[in-house]
Amino acid sequence: MAKKYQLPKLKKDPQTIVVDHPFVTDSLTHLRDQFTDVAKFRRHSDQLCRLLFAEAIRGLDFIDVDVTTPLEVTIEAKKLKDEVIIVPVLRSGLAMLFAAIDFLPKSKVGFVGLERDEKTAIAHEYYYKMPKIRANSVVIVTDPMLATGGTLLHLLRKISSQKPKELRVVSVISAPEGIALIRKEFPHVKIFTAAIDECLNDVKYIVPGLGDYGDRYFGTSV
Ligand code: URA
């Protein structure tokens, strides 16, 4: 019989936001289930990621605009002002990009390709294509499984050196080890996640987790 885990009680970290919504709870259960097929996995991943992004854009700046409704009445309304740049951590972060650009259709997308050398465990960057990061850019990095946090840390260092207005992270499941690594250098980066799981196993998978997100989303597990 599979081992049953209790999710950990963690120290308060106001910058790590565990998004609490009935659809998040339900979709996460489907994602965790080993019997969820690729079509269902994609549907629940897309739904859950939309809800994570809905939270992740909280607090961004708005500008006032005049809008005339079909009743020919003009009101002063608000429009998102910040320029949002989405940076998916390849490959699995791409699975979250569809939901992000659905919500933020004007957002720009940056790519950083990193590969870990199996012998040295050092990340080697093989691709970099980033839109210009400006003083009003809010950069949202997507990484569905914040496991060791090594790749994410490399990305955050690289992007923060270009001085965006703000850096945020959206992740489906986070491991305490990954959050702790990020917090050492980036205590103020907001991390939006659906769950913080127990730990990493000896091959650095999140436990209980949901397996390999990229394989399950892109159908490459079999
Ligand atoms: N990446 C995954 O896809 N799953 C994990 O559990 C850890 C890293």
Short mmCIF file of C-alpha atoms and ligand atoms in Angstrom, two decimals:
data_model
loop_
_atom_site.label_atom_id
_atom_site.label_comp_id
_atom_site.label_asym_id
_atom_site.label_seq_id
_atom_site.Cartn_x
_atom_site.Cartn_y
_atom_site.Cartn_z
CA MET A 1 0.00 0.00 0.00
CA ALA A 2 1.24 3.55 -0.83
CA LYS A 3 2.63 5.54 2.11
CA LYS A 4 0.24 8.21 3.36
CA TYR A 5 1.72 11.70 3.91
CA GLN A 6 0.54 14.60 6.02
CA LEU A 7 1.49 17.95 4.51
CA PRO A 8 3.89 19.88 6.78
CA LYS A 9 3.07 22.83 9.00
CA LEU A 10 5.55 25.52 7.98
CA LYS A 11 6.95 28.69 9.48
CA LYS A 12 5.03 31.80 8.49
CA ASP A 13 6.42 33.33 5.30
CA PRO A 14 4.12 36.11 4.08
CA GLN A 15 5.90 36.18 0.70
CA THR A 16 4.93 32.57 -0.05
CA ILE A 17 1.26 32.56 -0.90
CA VAL A 18 -0.52 29.21 -0.92
CA VAL A 19 -3.51 29.91 -3.14
CA ASP A 20 -6.65 28.68 -1.46
CA HIS A 21 -9.61 28.17 -3.79
CA PRO A 22 -12.00 25.21 -4.16
CA PHE A 23 -11.07 24.78 -7.86
CA VAL A 24 -7.36 24.80 -6.95
CA THR A 25 -7.93 22.11 -4.33
CA ASP A 26 -9.96 19.98 -6.73
CA SER A 27 -7.64 20.35 -9.73
CA LEU A 28 -4.56 19.62 -7.63
CA THR A 29 -6.12 16.33 -6.51
CA HIS A 30 -6.63 15.34 -10.17
CA LEU A 31 -3.05 16.33 -11.01
CA ARG A 32 -1.65 14.25 -8.15
CA ASP A 33 -3.64 11.14 -9.11
CA GLN A 34 -1.41 8.67 -10.96
CA PHE A 35 -4.44 7.52 -13.00
CA THR A 36 -5.18 10.97 -14.47
CA ASP A 37 -4.56 10.74 -18.21
CA VAL A 38 -2.90 13.42 -20.31
CA ALA A 39 -6.12 15.11 -21.48
CA LYS A 40 -7.46 15.41 -17.95
CA PHE A 41 -4.06 16.47 -16.64
CA ARG A 42 -3.91 19.32 -19.18
CA ARG A 43 -7.44 20.45 -18.39
CA HIS A 44 -6.81 20.61 -14.65
CA SER A 45 -3.35 22.10 -15.08
CA ASP A 46 -4.75 24.89 -17.26
CA GLN A 47 -7.59 25.57 -14.82
CA LEU A 48 -5.34 25.58 -11.78
CA CYS A 49 -2.72 27.78 -13.46
CA ARG A 50 -5.35 30.37 -14.42
CA LEU A 51 -6.32 30.60 -10.76
CA LEU A 52 -2.68 30.89 -9.69
CA PHE A 53 -2.16 33.73 -12.18
CA ALA A 54 -5.33 35.47 -11.00
CA GLU A 55 -3.63 35.68 -7.60
CA ALA A 56 -0.18 36.41 -8.97
CA ILE A 57 -1.25 39.68 -10.58
CA ARG A 58 -2.70 41.05 -7.34
CA GLY A 59 -1.06 44.28 -6.30
CA LEU A 60 0.13 45.30 -9.76
CA ASP A 61 -0.38 48.93 -10.71
CA PHE A 62 -3.40 50.25 -12.59
CA ILE A 63 -3.94 53.40 -14.63
CA ASP A 64 -7.17 55.33 -14.82
CA VAL A 65 -8.91 55.24 -18.20
CA ASP A 66 -12.21 56.66 -19.46
CA VAL A 67 -14.51 53.96 -20.85
CA THR A 68 -17.81 54.53 -22.62
CA THR A 69 -20.29 51.71 -22.10
CA PRO A 70 -22.97 50.64 -24.66
CA LEU A 71 -25.33 52.91 -22.70
CA GLU A 72 -23.24 55.86 -23.90
CA VAL A 73 -22.15 56.60 -20.37
CA THR A 74 -18.50 57.36 -19.75
CA ILE A 75 -16.96 56.18 -16.50
CA GLU A 76 -13.49 56.36 -15.06
CA ALA A 77 -12.22 52.78 -14.96
CA LYS A 78 -8.89 51.08 -14.37
CA LYS A 79 -6.53 49.15 -16.61
CA LEU A 80 -3.41 47.14 -15.69
CA LYS A 81 -0.39 49.39 -16.10
CA ASP A 82 2.68 47.29 -15.45
CA GLU A 83 4.37 45.52 -18.30
CA VAL A 84 4.31 41.82 -17.49
CA ILE A 85 7.01 39.47 -18.77
CA ILE A 86 6.46 35.74 -18.35
CA VAL A 87 9.55 33.55 -18.15
CA PRO A 88 8.81 29.81 -18.16
CA VAL A 89 11.49 27.53 -16.72
CA LEU A 90 12.00 25.07 -19.58
CA ARG A 91 10.55 22.53 -20.21
CA SER A 92 7.75 22.16 -17.69
CA GLY A 93 7.25 25.90 -17.15
CA LEU A 94 5.91 26.02 -20.71
CA ALA A 95 2.86 24.07 -19.52
CA MET A 96 1.92 27.13 -17.44
CA LEU A 97 2.50 29.64 -20.23
CA PHE A 98 -0.80 28.97 -22.01
CA ALA A 99 -2.82 29.96 -18.94
CA ALA A 100 -0.60 33.00 -18.37
CA ILE A 101 -0.97 34.47 -21.85
CA ASP A 102 -4.66 33.68 -21.82
CA PHE A 103 -4.98 35.98 -18.82
CA LEU A 104 -2.31 38.47 -19.82
CA PRO A 105 -2.51 38.53 -23.65
CA LYS A 106 -0.21 41.54 -23.95
CA SER A 107 2.51 40.05 -21.82
CA LYS A 108 5.92 39.39 -23.33
CA VAL A 109 7.65 36.05 -22.98
CA GLY A 110 11.32 35.41 -22.23
CA PHE A 111 13.16 32.12 -22.48
CA VAL A 112 16.20 30.82 -20.68
CA GLY A 113 17.25 27.27 -21.47
CA LEU A 114 19.32 25.57 -18.77
CA GLU A 115 20.69 22.06 -18.70
CA ARG A 116 22.27 20.43 -15.68
CA ASP A 117 25.53 18.62 -16.18
CA GLU A 118 24.86 15.18 -14.66
CA LYS A 119 28.48 14.89 -13.41
CA THR A 120 29.08 18.34 -11.96
CA ALA A 121 25.42 19.29 -11.25
CA ILE A 122 26.30 22.74 -12.65
CA ALA A 123 23.61 24.34 -14.81
CA HIS A 124 24.75 25.21 -18.32
CA GLU A 125 22.78 27.89 -20.19
CA TYR A 126 22.15 26.88 -23.81
CA TYR A 127 19.57 29.50 -24.81
CA TYR A 128 18.69 33.04 -23.76
CA LYS A 129 16.09 35.26 -25.38
CA MET A 130 14.58 37.88 -23.12
CA PRO A 131 12.50 40.95 -23.96
CA LYS A 132 13.96 44.23 -22.72
CA ILE A 133 13.40 44.43 -18.98
CA ARG A 134 12.42 47.97 -17.98
CA ALA A 135 11.93 49.77 -14.68
CA ASN A 136 8.16 49.10 -14.90
CA SER A 137 8.48 45.42 -15.88
CA VAL A 138 7.00 42.82 -13.59
CA VAL A 139 8.63 39.49 -14.38
CA ILE A 140 6.71 36.33 -13.50
CA VAL A 141 8.73 33.13 -13.62
CA THR A 142 6.73 29.92 -14.04
CA ASP A 143 8.04 26.64 -12.66
CA PRO A 144 5.32 24.06 -11.88
CA MET A 145 7.54 21.99 -9.54
CA LEU A 146 9.73 24.16 -7.30
CA ALA A 147 11.91 21.24 -6.24
CA THR A 148 15.60 21.97 -5.44
CA GLY A 149 15.15 25.54 -6.67
CA GLY A 150 18.57 25.48 -8.37
CA THR A 151 17.40 26.43 -11.87
CA LEU A 152 14.97 28.96 -10.51
CA LEU A 153 17.71 30.58 -8.42
CA HIS A 154 19.95 30.90 -11.48
CA LEU A 155 17.07 32.55 -13.37
CA LEU A 156 16.17 34.93 -10.56
CA ARG A 157 19.81 36.02 -10.27
CA LYS A 158 20.04 36.65 -13.99
CA ILE A 159 16.75 38.54 -14.25
CA SER A 160 17.21 40.57 -11.06
CA SER A 161 20.53 41.88 -12.39
CA GLN A 162 18.46 43.69 -15.05
CA LYS A 163 16.51 45.53 -12.33
CA PRO A 164 12.84 44.82 -13.08
CA LYS A 165 10.22 46.55 -10.96
CA GLU A 166 9.34 43.22 -9.39
CA LEU A 167 10.02 39.51 -9.71
CA ARG A 168 7.39 36.91 -8.86
CA VAL A 169 7.26 33.12 -9.08
CA VAL A 170 4.26 30.94 -9.87
CA SER A 171 4.54 27.25 -9.06
CA VAL A 172 1.99 24.44 -8.77
CA ILE A 173 3.77 22.44 -6.03
CA SER A 174 6.73 23.66 -3.99
CA ALA A 175 9.15 21.75 -1.80
CA PRO A 176 10.31 23.34 1.48
CA GLU A 177 13.94 22.81 0.32
CA GLY A 178 13.37 24.83 -2.86
CA ILE A 179 11.62 27.66 -1.06
CA ALA A 180 14.42 27.76 1.55
CA LEU A 181 17.07 28.06 -1.17
CA ILE A 182 15.26 30.93 -2.88
CA ARG A 183 14.64 32.70 0.44
CA LYS A 184 18.38 32.86 1.23
CA GLU A 185 18.93 35.32 -1.64
CA PHE A 186 15.44 36.51 -2.49
CA PRO A 187 13.49 37.00 0.73
CA HIS A 188 11.05 39.41 -0.92
CA VAL A 189 10.18 37.56 -4.13
CA LYS A 190 6.52 36.53 -3.92
CA ILE A 191 5.98 32.82 -4.59
CA PHE A 192 2.42 31.81 -5.53
CA THR A 193 1.82 28.09 -5.20
CA ALA A 194 -1.05 25.64 -4.86
CA ALA A 195 0.73 23.49 -2.25
CA ILE A 196 3.88 23.10 -0.22
CA ASP A 197 4.66 19.41 -0.05
CA GLU A 198 6.66 17.30 2.38
CA CYS A 199 10.19 17.06 0.97
CA LEU A 200 12.38 15.91 -1.91
CA ASN A 201 13.24 12.25 -2.38
CA ASP A 202 16.73 10.98 -3.19
CA VAL A 203 16.30 11.68 -6.92
CA LYS A 204 15.03 15.21 -6.15
CA TYR A 205 11.39 14.59 -6.93
CA ILE A 206 8.81 16.31 -4.76
CA VAL A 207 7.03 13.94 -2.35
CA PRO A 208 4.09 13.30 -2.40
CA GLY A 209 4.13 15.50 -5.53
CA LEU A 210 2.63 14.40 -8.80
CA GLY A 211 5.56 12.92 -10.72
CA ASP A 212 7.21 14.64 -13.66
CA TYR A 213 5.05 17.62 -14.59
CA GLY A 214 6.50 18.02 -18.08
CA ASP A 215 6.08 14.34 -18.91
CA ARG A 216 2.52 14.30 -17.65
CA TYR A 217 1.52 17.55 -19.41
CA PHE A 218 3.31 16.89 -22.68
CA GLY A 219 2.47 13.17 -22.80
CA THR A 220 6.07 11.96 -22.74
CA SER A 221 5.83 9.66 -19.73
CA VAL A 222 5.15 6.51 -21.82
N1 URA B 1 10.23 18.20 -11.53
C1 URA B 1 9.09 17.49 -11.67
O1 URA B 1 8.48 17.46 -12.74
N2 URA B 1 8.62 16.82 -10.60
C2 URA B 1 9.24 16.82 -9.42
O2 URA B 1 8.77 16.19 -8.48
C3 URA B 1 10.44 17.56 -9.30
C4 URA B 1 10.92 18.25 -10.37
#
